[in-house]
Amino acid sequence: MLKFILKRLLISIPILIGVTVIIFFLLNVVPGDPVALMMKEHISVDVVARVRAQMHLDDPAIVRYFRFLAGALRGDLGESYKLNRPVTSLILNAFPNTFVLALWAALFAWVVGIPAGILSAVKKYSLPDNLFMGFSLLGVSMPVFWSALLFQYVFAVKLRWLPVAGFEDWRYVIMPAIVLGWSSAGIIARLTRSSLLEVMRNDYIRTARAKGLHELPVIFGHALKNSLLPVVTVMAIQVAGLLAGAVITESVFGIPGVGRIAVNAIQARDMPLLQGAVLFETTLVILGNLAADILYAFLDPRIKAA
Amino acid sequence: MGMNDPKEQDLTLACCAAGTCEEEESIAPPSSFLKDVVIAYRRNRLAMVGAAIVLILFLMAVFAPWLTPYDPYAIDLEVMTEAPSWSHWLGTDQFGRDLLTRILYGTRISLVIGIVPTLLSMIIGTTLGLIGGYYGGKTDMVIMRLCDIVLAFPSLLLAMVVMYTLGATLVNIFIALAAVGWAGTARVVRSQVLSLKEKEFVEAARAVGVKNRVIMVRHILPNCLPALIVLFTLGIPGAILSEASLSFLGVGAQPPTPSWGLIVTSGKEFLFSAPWVAIAPGLFILVTVLAFNFMGDGFRDALDPYMKQ
Amino acid sequence: MRKSRLFVVLSLSFLLAGILAAGAFAAEKVFTIAYNEEPQTSDMQMTTSCYMIPMNVYDRLIECVTTAPGKSALVPGLATKWEVSKDGKVYTFYLRKGVKFHNGEELTAQDVVYTFDRMLDPKTKALNTDILDFVLGAKDRMEGKAASTAGLKALDRYTVRITLEKPFVPFLAIMASPQASILNEKFTRPLGNKYGLTAQATCGTGPFILKEWVLNDHHTMVANPNYFRGRPQIDKFVVKIVTDPETMRMLFESGEIDLFDCDFAMSQIPYFTSHPKWGKQTVSGPRVGIYYYTFNQAIKPFDNVKVRKAFQMAVDRKLILQKMFYNHGQLENGVMPRGLIHYNPNQEKIEYNPEKAKKLLAEAGYPNGVDMEIALVASTGSQWQKMSEIVQAMVAKAGFRVTLKQMDEAAFYATRKEGKLPMYTNKWSADFNDPDNFFYTFFGPKGTVARSYNNISPEVFAALEKGRSETDFAKRGKLYADLEKKIVIDQAAWLPMFSLKHIYVVQPRVKKFVVPWNGWSDFPIYETRVE
């Protein structure tokens, strides 16, 4: 097990380096000058030239890349071009916000999705099943910014139950968490349902039933344990995905998280900040996948027995 | 939709990717494959509804010019943001253009945006997955690392940067979405190939001297078809939603293209005074995505016996 | 005491306490707004666009105040009086005595000298050096050839002398712009590049003190009780960062912010002005600014003046003003908008005549019309896009076949800097009340390329230089009026559109809100009153 984890972590390093190379290459090819952009309408070509020289932006690409890489290996991701602050602190300050949002979204997804999936599987083709599956499908099919806007309009403007945007206390998390978590809830519900149905069809369950065991213990004792295996691995991946990708939700609800930072960095051609944000998110996704694989190996009865 | 959420198609085939299901022994799918699948599919009511909706959408797209007297690009400043009426069934947008017309023409764009990038990423993904899985060794390692990199990358950001680099045109959207989507397909195809290539029928073909390329295309690929069909049908709604997200961020389709995602985004401003501009195309997106999801579910259920024992 | 009486007394005292507490809270006057971009620094030398903090936390030697809608005047700020030498090169400022910075230090002439020298110091990497370009020794200082600026001198504790290389008439007006705010040397110097990045690293003389700053979320300013003009009425000024205009609007409608800038939802202006509640709550002021379309003479077909004049006649500006902006503005036909010093109300008007335009195009060698591009920054919901789409349809009648070219902001500015950007539209509001701020910016030798006009005209350049140093008021006015005609009518170097009112909507509790003289989106709230 330990060897497995180490090997995976080792493989992650070339992946991370590959990611930085891609970003570096793309941002160099993309037209756009961060300094000219900072000056916008008040452009002065002299100032732009002078500031660019001071920021070493005109050095050859390879030199700049290795300078960045050397710094990154030391743990120094440099300073944001636009915000003039160390990238590491910017991301570490924004991360807790993304984390809180992702956590609540994930909790919503699991607390709503799993029971919904179980109920749907048990009461297949009944009204609750159709309702839950309908809810799940809706979650998976709606554009996030559309549902975000509708939520804001209904609950914040018309009903005045919740605040519109911002991130001050627990009330601010409710709508974004639901909007963000709805599609994850849908995926979990559908997966739980199909996985449970799958397992219930299996022979050993039929055997257990034939042995005369009651419906309820049968389900919860045997089927659930095994059907949750793929669900749990997906949950681990989902958390990583939520942490890394809540860009639109953060944008509409005004949450100062890592997703917003990344989008702003792209728009401002802020290379150091973008590298930092993407490296951060990529690491999360890699860790999430790793956790999923470990969980899977850990829980899979076949591997356990072996 | 969180773009880094494991996509539906990846999940349904998660067990296949992990290699824990047993593959069916076969040389090629039986000739009654098509018939059996269709019969199984037709039993699923939702799937038939989905197929019907998709058919209607295709008809809308093809016959749009005949279905409406208006020009989707003609600006008329006298009738800006008018409520739905007999002359404008869904009202007008902020430029006085008939909304229903824009949505009808937008069907073309949405269908194309749904299908082309998905097709592209499937072609790329399948090719790379086949090659990597079959030849193994260094090739496989390189392809897998590339897959890992693309999959680990926050996909929305990658699509954004690609769009900024290439410029915001429809073709570039195809490229950007395909560049982000191929890796999932590649992974799945590769795992299928891995479990198939040790089977007897492949060994036999090799022994007889059949060329590798032929083996891959004639023998292995058809066995991947069920998975590919599901991936494709479930990938289309993903692409449509991704383009809508890109439009929201300003790097998707550009005005005055009547892309649904773009209409919703530009109608955001009028949510209070003219909500139909943002709501109607959003509903169309929803219905289209639902329809393809129904179809995908239908295919998955119908192809279930062919994907695992 | 009997039980019931005890009960009554207790409940009354609780009630009283509650009222007092509520009263204490209610007494705190908070003014909350939303801003669509994180200003990222409070250092006005390092930002070219976000001046909300500098306008409230700092002061300048001279201030420009609104005296009547569209009218402004330069009044004493940190300087009580000033003298200009006869040759127009030497400015002497006499500072107000006893003004305290937020850290308790008194304002001295050395602070002023330090502030401006800091701007020119290459180590600062300041972006707003152009306000001090013409100070004696500025170039050497910026290039690192000198350790201080020759033209900046503190004559004594309260007197500053600034010497220019050449006479520059707009200099006083520039001293009133936010870029020229004054810093405290003792506080700022040790902070180096870290100045302005946090609330603790910000110090000025202004009516508000920057108290709290959560990046990308909000920042808070509190009243400065020792402000030299008197403590502001508002106790707390909260700025929330909200990038999404619809969210901003929802925040306003639900009462969470006190002011909504209609620039973010211009199409909603009729909604607000005709609303039963909001209709009475709109505040507006003219913008000393101009909306325009550019011509890039380095890209065909706009190298031909006939084509440019044809395009000028092919746009129905009045219709756009009416349909898109609900007539909340006026057409402009020159370079100087209304409200600007030396504005010429008799400038020659541009007519709308698509047939004539078509004929001109044919004369220019394009009888079958011509293809052209308009560049747009890709941000949906923006007025530029809408206007250009309308223009696209309009000019088609005269034979201009327009393709809209979308780019993101960074690509847009990079291409424009090279002088290669096709036609685009934008607006420019006066930074300071002087024609030079308009003419030189667009049609000066560097600006004409860096803004993709490529109107290379030595006569224009010469006239611009002359305008900068012409001290006779009447002569200067005539110079700019003539120059305006030359640029807009003879050379047709751009297409002026209109100047628009800046409309705000405020909550009923906002009793007074003054729109800044130039209609800017950044404003001082010293004069604002809330309930």
Tab-separated table of C-alpha atoms in Angstrom, chain A residues 139-251:
chain	number	residue	atom	x	y	z
A	139	GLY	CA	-29.148	19.202	-11.367
A	140	VAL	CA	-26.988	17.642	-14.006
A	141	SER	CA	-28.670	19.452	-16.875
A	142	MET	CA	-28.911	23.059	-15.758
A	143	PRO	CA	-26.248	25.636	-16.543
A	144	VAL	CA	-24.843	26.709	-13.178
A	145	PHE	CA	-24.995	30.445	-13.817
A	146	TRP	CA	-28.639	30.130	-14.811
A	147	SER	CA	-29.647	28.296	-11.646
A	148	ALA	CA	-27.490	30.677	-9.592
A	149	LEU	CA	-29.296	33.654	-11.023
A	150	LEU	CA	-32.729	32.140	-10.468
A	151	PHE	CA	-31.870	31.293	-6.876
A	152	GLN	CA	-30.649	34.805	-6.253
A	153	TYR	CA	-33.715	36.317	-7.816
A	154	VAL	CA	-36.221	34.156	-5.970
A	155	PHE	CA	-34.642	33.809	-2.540
A	156	ALA	CA	-32.685	36.993	-2.206
A	157	VAL	CA	-34.552	39.649	-4.106
A	158	LYS	CA	-38.160	38.519	-4.097
A	159	LEU	CA	-38.430	36.584	-0.824
A	160	ARG	CA	-35.583	38.340	0.980
A	161	TRP	CA	-34.786	35.190	2.923
A	162	LEU	CA	-31.100	35.066	2.088
A	163	PRO	CA	-28.387	37.582	1.210
A	164	VAL	CA	-27.597	38.116	-2.446
A	165	ALA	CA	-23.830	37.755	-2.532
A	166	GLY	CA	-20.720	37.995	-0.411
A	167	PHE	CA	-19.182	35.780	2.189
A	168	GLU	CA	-19.717	37.056	5.692
A	169	ASP	CA	-21.476	34.389	7.687
A	170	TRP	CA	-23.210	31.029	7.332
A	171	ARG	CA	-26.230	32.473	5.561
A	172	TYR	CA	-24.050	33.431	2.608
A	173	VAL	CA	-23.067	29.827	1.998
A	174	ILE	CA	-26.525	28.338	1.634
A	175	MET	CA	-27.389	29.311	-1.920
A	176	PRO	CA	-23.947	28.842	-3.473
A	177	ALA	CA	-23.579	25.471	-1.764
A	178	ILE	CA	-26.906	24.273	-3.098
A	179	VAL	CA	-26.337	25.651	-6.578
A	180	LEU	CA	-22.866	24.149	-6.725
A	181	GLY	CA	-23.812	20.888	-5.064
A	182	TRP	CA	-26.990	20.189	-6.991
A	183	SER	CA	-25.296	18.595	-9.964
A	184	SER	CA	-22.992	16.593	-7.713
A	185	ALA	CA	-26.050	15.488	-5.750
A	186	GLY	CA	-27.635	14.407	-8.987
A	187	ILE	CA	-24.634	12.379	-10.014
A	188	ILE	CA	-24.366	10.726	-6.613
A	189	ALA	CA	-28.064	9.923	-6.508
A	190	ARG	CA	-28.043	8.356	-9.953
A	191	LEU	CA	-24.884	6.432	-9.251
A	192	THR	CA	-26.102	5.185	-5.890
A	193	ARG	CA	-29.339	4.050	-7.434
A	194	SER	CA	-27.770	2.209	-10.353
A	195	SER	CA	-25.040	0.740	-8.209
A	196	LEU	CA	-27.506	-0.503	-5.606
A	197	LEU	CA	-29.801	-1.960	-8.259
A	198	GLU	CA	-26.782	-3.628	-9.795
A	199	VAL	CA	-25.758	-5.230	-6.560
A	200	MET	CA	-29.275	-6.266	-5.645
A	201	ARG	CA	-29.439	-8.220	-8.858
A	202	ASN	CA	-26.416	-10.216	-7.901
A	203	ASP	CA	-26.516	-13.839	-7.022
A	204	TYR	CA	-25.311	-13.670	-3.494
A	205	ILE	CA	-28.017	-11.223	-2.626
A	206	ARG	CA	-30.574	-13.535	-4.137
A	207	THR	CA	-29.059	-16.308	-2.116
A	208	ALA	CA	-29.350	-14.264	1.046
A	209	ARG	CA	-32.961	-13.552	0.242
A	210	ALA	CA	-33.620	-17.161	-0.538
A	211	LYS	CA	-32.136	-18.021	2.827
A	212	GLY	CA	-35.066	-16.099	4.213
A	213	LEU	CA	-33.442	-12.937	5.415
A	214	HIS	CA	-35.769	-9.991	5.701
A	215	GLU	CA	-35.765	-7.232	3.060
A	216	LEU	CA	-34.363	-4.410	5.170
A	217	PRO	CA	-31.336	-6.081	6.743
A	218	VAL	CA	-30.590	-7.615	3.393
A	219	ILE	CA	-30.345	-4.255	1.780
A	220	PHE	CA	-28.505	-2.406	4.432
A	221	GLY	CA	-26.282	-5.206	5.483
A	222	HIS	CA	-25.016	-6.608	2.257
A	223	ALA	CA	-26.040	-4.651	-0.761
A	224	LEU	CA	-25.299	-1.209	0.557
A	225	LYS	CA	-21.782	-1.956	1.647
A	226	ASN	CA	-20.831	-3.205	-1.749
A	227	SER	CA	-22.816	-0.764	-3.813
A	228	LEU	CA	-21.291	2.189	-2.061
A	229	LEU	CA	-17.861	1.284	-3.294
A	230	PRO	CA	-18.005	3.164	-6.590
A	231	VAL	CA	-20.000	5.933	-4.918
A	232	VAL	CA	-17.345	6.538	-2.307
A	233	THR	CA	-14.596	6.732	-4.866
A	234	VAL	CA	-16.631	9.191	-6.838
A	235	MET	CA	-17.185	11.268	-3.717
A	236	ALA	CA	-13.463	11.627	-3.251
A	237	ILE	CA	-13.043	12.746	-6.842
A	238	GLN	CA	-15.997	15.106	-6.514
A	239	VAL	CA	-14.528	16.941	-3.546
A	240	ALA	CA	-11.380	17.576	-5.495
A	241	GLY	CA	-13.442	18.690	-8.467
A	242	LEU	CA	-15.547	21.019	-6.331
A	243	LEU	CA	-12.463	22.514	-4.758
A	244	ALA	CA	-10.880	23.082	-8.113
A	245	GLY	CA	-13.756	24.201	-10.209
A	246	ALA	CA	-16.275	26.434	-8.468
A	247	VAL	CA	-15.361	29.324	-10.733
A	248	ILE	CA	-18.797	30.345	-11.917
A	249	THR	CA	-20.473	29.935	-8.539
A	250	GLU	CA	-17.760	32.023	-6.889
A	251	SER	CA	-18.167	34.621	-9.577
